Short mmCIF file of C-alpha atoms in Angstrom, two decimals:
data_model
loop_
_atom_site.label_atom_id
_atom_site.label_comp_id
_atom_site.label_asym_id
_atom_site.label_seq_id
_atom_site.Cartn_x
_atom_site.Cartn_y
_atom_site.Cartn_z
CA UNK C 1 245.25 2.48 219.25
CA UNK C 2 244.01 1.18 215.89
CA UNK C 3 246.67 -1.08 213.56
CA UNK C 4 246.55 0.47 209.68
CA UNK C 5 247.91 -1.44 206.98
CA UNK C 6 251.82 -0.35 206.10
CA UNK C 7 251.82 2.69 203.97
CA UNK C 8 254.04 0.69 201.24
CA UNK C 9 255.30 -3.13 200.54
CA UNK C 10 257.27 -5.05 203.08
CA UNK C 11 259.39 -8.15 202.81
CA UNK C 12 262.14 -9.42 204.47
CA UNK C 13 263.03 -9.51 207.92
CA UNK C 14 262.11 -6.01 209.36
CA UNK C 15 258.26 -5.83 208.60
CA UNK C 16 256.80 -2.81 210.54
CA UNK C 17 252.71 -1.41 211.10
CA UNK C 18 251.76 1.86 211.45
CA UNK C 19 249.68 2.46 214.67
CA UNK C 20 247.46 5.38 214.93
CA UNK C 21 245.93 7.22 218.00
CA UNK C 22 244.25 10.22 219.53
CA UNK C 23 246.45 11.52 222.86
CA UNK C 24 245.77 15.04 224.03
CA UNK C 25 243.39 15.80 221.07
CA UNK C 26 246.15 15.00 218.66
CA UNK C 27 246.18 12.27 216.27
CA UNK C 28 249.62 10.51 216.08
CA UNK C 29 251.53 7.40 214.89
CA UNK C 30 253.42 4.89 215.87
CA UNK C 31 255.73 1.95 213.74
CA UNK C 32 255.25 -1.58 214.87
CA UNK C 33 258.28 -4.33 214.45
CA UNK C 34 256.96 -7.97 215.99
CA UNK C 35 259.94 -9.59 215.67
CA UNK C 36 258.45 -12.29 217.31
CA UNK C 37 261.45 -14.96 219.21
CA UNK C 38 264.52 -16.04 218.34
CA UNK C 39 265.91 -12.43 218.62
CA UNK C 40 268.80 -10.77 220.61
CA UNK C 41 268.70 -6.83 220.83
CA UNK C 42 271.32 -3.97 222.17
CA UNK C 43 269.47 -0.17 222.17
CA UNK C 44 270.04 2.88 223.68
CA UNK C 45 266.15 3.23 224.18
CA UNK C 46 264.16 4.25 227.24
CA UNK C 47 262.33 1.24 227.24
CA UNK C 48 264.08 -2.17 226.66
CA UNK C 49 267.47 -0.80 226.57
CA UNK C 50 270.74 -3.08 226.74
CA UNK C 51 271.24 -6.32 225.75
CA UNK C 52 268.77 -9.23 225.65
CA UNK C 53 265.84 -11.40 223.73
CA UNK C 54 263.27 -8.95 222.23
CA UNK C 55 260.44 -9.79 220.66
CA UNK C 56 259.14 -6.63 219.13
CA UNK C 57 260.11 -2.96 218.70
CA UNK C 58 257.83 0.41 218.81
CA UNK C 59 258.85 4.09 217.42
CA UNK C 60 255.98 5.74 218.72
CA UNK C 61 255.58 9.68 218.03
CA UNK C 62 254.62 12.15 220.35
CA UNK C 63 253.83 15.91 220.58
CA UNK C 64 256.67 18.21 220.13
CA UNK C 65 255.65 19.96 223.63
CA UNK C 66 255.95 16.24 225.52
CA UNK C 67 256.73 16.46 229.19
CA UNK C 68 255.33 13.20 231.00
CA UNK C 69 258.33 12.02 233.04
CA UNK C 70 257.61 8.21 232.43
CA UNK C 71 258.39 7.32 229.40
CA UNK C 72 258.98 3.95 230.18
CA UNK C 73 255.47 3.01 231.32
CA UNK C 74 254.24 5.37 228.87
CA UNK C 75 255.78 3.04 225.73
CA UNK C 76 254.79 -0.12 227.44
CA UNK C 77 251.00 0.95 227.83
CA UNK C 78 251.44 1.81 224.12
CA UNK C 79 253.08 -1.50 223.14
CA UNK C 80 250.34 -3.60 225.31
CA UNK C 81 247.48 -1.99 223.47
CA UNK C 82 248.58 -2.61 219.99
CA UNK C 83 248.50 -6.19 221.40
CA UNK C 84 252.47 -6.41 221.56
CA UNK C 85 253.57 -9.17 224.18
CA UNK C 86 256.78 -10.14 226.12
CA UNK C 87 259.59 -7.74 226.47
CA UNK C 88 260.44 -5.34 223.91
CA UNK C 89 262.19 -2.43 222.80
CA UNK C 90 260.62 1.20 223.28
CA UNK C 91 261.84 4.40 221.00
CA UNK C 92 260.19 8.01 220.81
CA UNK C 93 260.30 10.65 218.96
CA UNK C 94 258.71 14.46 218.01
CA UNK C 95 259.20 13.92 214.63
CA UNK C 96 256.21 12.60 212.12
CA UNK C 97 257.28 8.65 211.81
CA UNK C 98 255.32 8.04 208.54
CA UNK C 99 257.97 9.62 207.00
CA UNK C 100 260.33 6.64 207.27
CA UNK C 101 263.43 5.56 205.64
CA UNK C 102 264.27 1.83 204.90
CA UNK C 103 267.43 0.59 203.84
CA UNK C 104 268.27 -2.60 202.45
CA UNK C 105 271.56 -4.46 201.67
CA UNK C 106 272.07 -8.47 201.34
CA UNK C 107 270.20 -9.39 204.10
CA UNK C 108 270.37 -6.56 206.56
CA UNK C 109 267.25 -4.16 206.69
CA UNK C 110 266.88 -0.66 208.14
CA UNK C 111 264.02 1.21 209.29
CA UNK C 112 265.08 5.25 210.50
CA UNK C 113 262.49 8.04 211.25
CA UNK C 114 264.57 11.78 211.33
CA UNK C 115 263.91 15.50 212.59
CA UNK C 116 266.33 17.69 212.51
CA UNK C 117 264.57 20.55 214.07
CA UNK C 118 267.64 20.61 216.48
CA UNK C 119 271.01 19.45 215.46
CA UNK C 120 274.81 19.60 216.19
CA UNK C 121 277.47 17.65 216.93
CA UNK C 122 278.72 15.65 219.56
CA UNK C 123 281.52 17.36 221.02
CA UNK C 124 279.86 20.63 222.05
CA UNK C 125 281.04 23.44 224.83
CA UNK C 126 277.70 23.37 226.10
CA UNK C 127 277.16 22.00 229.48
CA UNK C 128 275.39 18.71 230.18
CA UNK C 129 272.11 17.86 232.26
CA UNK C 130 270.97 15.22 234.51
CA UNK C 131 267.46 15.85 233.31
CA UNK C 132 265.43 13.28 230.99
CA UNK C 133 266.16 13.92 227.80
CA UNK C 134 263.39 14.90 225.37
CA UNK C 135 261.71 12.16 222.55
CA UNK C 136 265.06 11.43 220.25
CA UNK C 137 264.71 12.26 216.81
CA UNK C 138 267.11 9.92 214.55
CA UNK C 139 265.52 6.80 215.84
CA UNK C 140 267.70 3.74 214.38
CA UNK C 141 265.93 0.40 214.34
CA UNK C 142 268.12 -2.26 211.84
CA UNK C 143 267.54 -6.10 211.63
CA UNK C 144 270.78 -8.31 211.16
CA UNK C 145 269.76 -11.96 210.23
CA UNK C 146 272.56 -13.52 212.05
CA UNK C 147 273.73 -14.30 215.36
CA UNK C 148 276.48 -11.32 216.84
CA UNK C 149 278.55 -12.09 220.08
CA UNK C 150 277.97 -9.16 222.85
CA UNK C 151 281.29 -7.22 221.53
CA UNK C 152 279.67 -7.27 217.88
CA UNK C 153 276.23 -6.07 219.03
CA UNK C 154 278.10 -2.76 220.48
CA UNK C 155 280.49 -3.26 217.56
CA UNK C 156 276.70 -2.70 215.18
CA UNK C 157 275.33 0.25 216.97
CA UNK C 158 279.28 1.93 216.30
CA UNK C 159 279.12 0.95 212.50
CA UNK C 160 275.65 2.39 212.31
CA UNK C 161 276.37 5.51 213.96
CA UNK C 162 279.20 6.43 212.06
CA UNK C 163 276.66 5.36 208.64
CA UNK C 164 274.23 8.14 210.04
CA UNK C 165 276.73 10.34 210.70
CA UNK C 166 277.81 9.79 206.92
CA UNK C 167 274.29 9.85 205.47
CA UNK C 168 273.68 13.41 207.22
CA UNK C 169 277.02 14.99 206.01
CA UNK C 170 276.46 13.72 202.33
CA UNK C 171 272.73 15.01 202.70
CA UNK C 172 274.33 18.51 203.33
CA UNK C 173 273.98 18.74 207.43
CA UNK C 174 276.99 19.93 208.99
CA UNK C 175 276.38 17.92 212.52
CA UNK C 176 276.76 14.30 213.67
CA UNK C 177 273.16 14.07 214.79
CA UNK C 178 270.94 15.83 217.50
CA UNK C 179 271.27 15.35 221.54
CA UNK C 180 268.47 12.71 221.40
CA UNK C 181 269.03 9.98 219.12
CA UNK C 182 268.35 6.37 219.57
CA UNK C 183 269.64 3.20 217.77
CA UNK C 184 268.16 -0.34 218.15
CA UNK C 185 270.07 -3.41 216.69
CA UNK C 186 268.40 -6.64 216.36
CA UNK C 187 270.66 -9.97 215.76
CA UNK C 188 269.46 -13.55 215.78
CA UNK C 189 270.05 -16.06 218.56
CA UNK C 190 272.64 -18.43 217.66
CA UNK C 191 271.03 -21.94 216.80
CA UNK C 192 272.19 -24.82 218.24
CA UNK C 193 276.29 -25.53 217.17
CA UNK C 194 275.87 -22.20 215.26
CA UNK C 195 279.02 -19.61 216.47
CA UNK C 196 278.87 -16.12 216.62
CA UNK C 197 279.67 -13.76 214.09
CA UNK C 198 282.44 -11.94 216.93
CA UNK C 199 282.81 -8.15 214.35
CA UNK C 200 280.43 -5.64 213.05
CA UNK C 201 282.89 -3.11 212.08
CA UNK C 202 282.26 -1.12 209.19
CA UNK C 203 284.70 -3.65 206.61
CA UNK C 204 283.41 -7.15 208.51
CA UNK C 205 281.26 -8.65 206.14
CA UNK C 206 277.60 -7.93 208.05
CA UNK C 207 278.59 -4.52 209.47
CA UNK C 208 279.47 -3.10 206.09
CA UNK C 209 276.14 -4.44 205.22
CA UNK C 210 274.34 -3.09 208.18
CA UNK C 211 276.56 0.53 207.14
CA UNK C 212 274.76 0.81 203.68
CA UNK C 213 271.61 -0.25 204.93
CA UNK C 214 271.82 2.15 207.58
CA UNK C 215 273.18 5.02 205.20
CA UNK C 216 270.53 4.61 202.74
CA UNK C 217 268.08 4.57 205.46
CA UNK C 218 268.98 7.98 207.00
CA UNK C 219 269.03 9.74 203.54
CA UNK C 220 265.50 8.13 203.05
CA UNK C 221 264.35 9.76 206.09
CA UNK C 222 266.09 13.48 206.32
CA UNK C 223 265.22 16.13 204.00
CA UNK C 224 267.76 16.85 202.23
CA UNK C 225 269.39 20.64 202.30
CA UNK C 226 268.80 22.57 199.47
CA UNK C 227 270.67 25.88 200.89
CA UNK C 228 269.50 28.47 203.47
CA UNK C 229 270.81 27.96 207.32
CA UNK C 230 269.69 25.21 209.57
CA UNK C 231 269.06 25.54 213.54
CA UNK C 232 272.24 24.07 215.34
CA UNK C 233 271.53 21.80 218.75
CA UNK C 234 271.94 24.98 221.55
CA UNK C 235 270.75 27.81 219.22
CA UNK C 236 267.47 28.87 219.19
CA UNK C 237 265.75 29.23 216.18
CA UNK C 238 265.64 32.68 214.80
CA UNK C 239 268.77 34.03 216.43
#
C-alpha cells in the first residue's frame, strides 16, 4: 500500500492520508487518521469496535462484489502495512472514499465517505439476518477535542446519527441511512484533575458542535438529488 499526499489542506485535529493499492486487479483507496495517544474511541466498526484508547482510524474501500468473511484481519493487515501501530479502529466501505466530506465547527471535525446505492430506513418490514453484513457505506469518523464520560461517548454517536439522518433528508433522500453504516467517535483522555464532559446531546455545548460538523459533513459527501427515483434498501434496482 503506498501513502499519497491528502487530496486537499488539513488542519486541526482530524488529519487523514489517502492510501492507495492494487487488490484483485483493482486499484483502490483507503483514508488514514493517526490519531496517535491520548485518545478514547466508541464505533460500531468491525475492527476496533466499543469503547477504548485508539490510536488511529482506517476507511478503507473495497470492491462492490466483496465477500472475504474476515474483515477483521483483513483491516488490520491493511492498517499494519500503511505502517499504523497499536490498536485502532477499522471501517469499510463499497463506496469511492476520495470523495469525502469534512465538517468543521469550533473545535469538532468530521470526516464522512457516502453511497447510497442502497438506502432506506430503519424501521423496515423486511426480515433480519445473522449473516455479516456487507462494507457500510455512510462511514462516520468525527474528532471531539475533549474528554466525554462513557454515557457521552454513546450520547455522540446518537447526536451524530440523528445529524446524518438530517443532512440526508435536507439533501432530498427520503431514508435514514442504508443497512450498513458505521460511526466512529474519537474523544480525548481526560488529563490529570480534568472531569468529564458527562452530555453530547444535540443542545450540550460539544454535541451540538459535533451535530453541525457532522451535518455538513454528510452533505459534503452525498450527491445531492436533483429529481428522478432512487433505489430503496430491499428493492432491487430496476424494478
Amino acid at each position: 500500500m503506498t501513502v499519497a499526499p491528502p487530496p486537499r489542506a488539513v488542519a486541526g485535529v482530524l488529519p487523514i492520508r489517502t492510501l492507495t493499492r492494487v487488490e484483485d486487479d483493482e486499484q483502490l483507496s483507503a483514508l488514514l487518521w493517526r490519531a496517535g495517544s491520548g485518545w478514547r474511541m466508541i464505533s460500531s466498526a468491525v475492527l476496533g469496535g466499543g469503547i477504548g484508547e485508539r490510536s488511529w482510524v482506517l476507511n478503507a474501500q473495497v470492491s462492490h462484489g466483496y465477500s472475504r468473511t474476515d474483515p477483521d484481519s483483513h483491516l488490520a493487515s491493511l492498517a499494519q502495512d500503511a505502517g499504523a501501530r497499536g490498536p485502532g479502529v477499522g471501517l469499510m466501505t463499497a463506496a469511492d472514499v476520495l470523495r469525502y466530506g469534512r465538517g468543521y465547527d469550533d473545535g469538532v471535525e468530521a470526516v464522512v465517505t457516502a453511497g447510497l446505492g442502497v438506502h432506506g430506513w430503519a424501521a423496515a418490514p423486511a426480515p433480519g439476518t445473522l449473516s455479516p453484513p456487507a462494507p457500510g457505506t455512510i462511514n462516520i469518523v468525527v474528532a471531539v477535542p475533549t474528554a466525554l464520560t462513557d454515557a457521552a461517548l454513546v450520547n455522540a454517536v446518537t447526536t451524530a446519527t440523528e445529524a446524518k439522518v438530517q443532512a440526508l433528508l435536507d439533501s432530498g433522500y427520503d431514508c435514514s441511512g442504508t443497512p450498513t453504516d458505521a460511526v466512529c467517535v474519537a474523544a480525548r483522555i481526560p488529563r490529570p484533575g480534568e472531569e468529564p464532559q458527562s452530555f453530547a446531546g444535540p443542545r450540550s455545548l460539544w454535541g451540538a458542535r459535533l451535530a453541525r460538523a457532522v451535518h455538513s459533513a454528510v452533505c459534503a459527501a452525498v450527491e445531492p438529488v436533483r429529481g428522478g427515483t432512487l433505489t430503496s434498501a430491499g428493492t432491487p434496482a430496476g424494478s
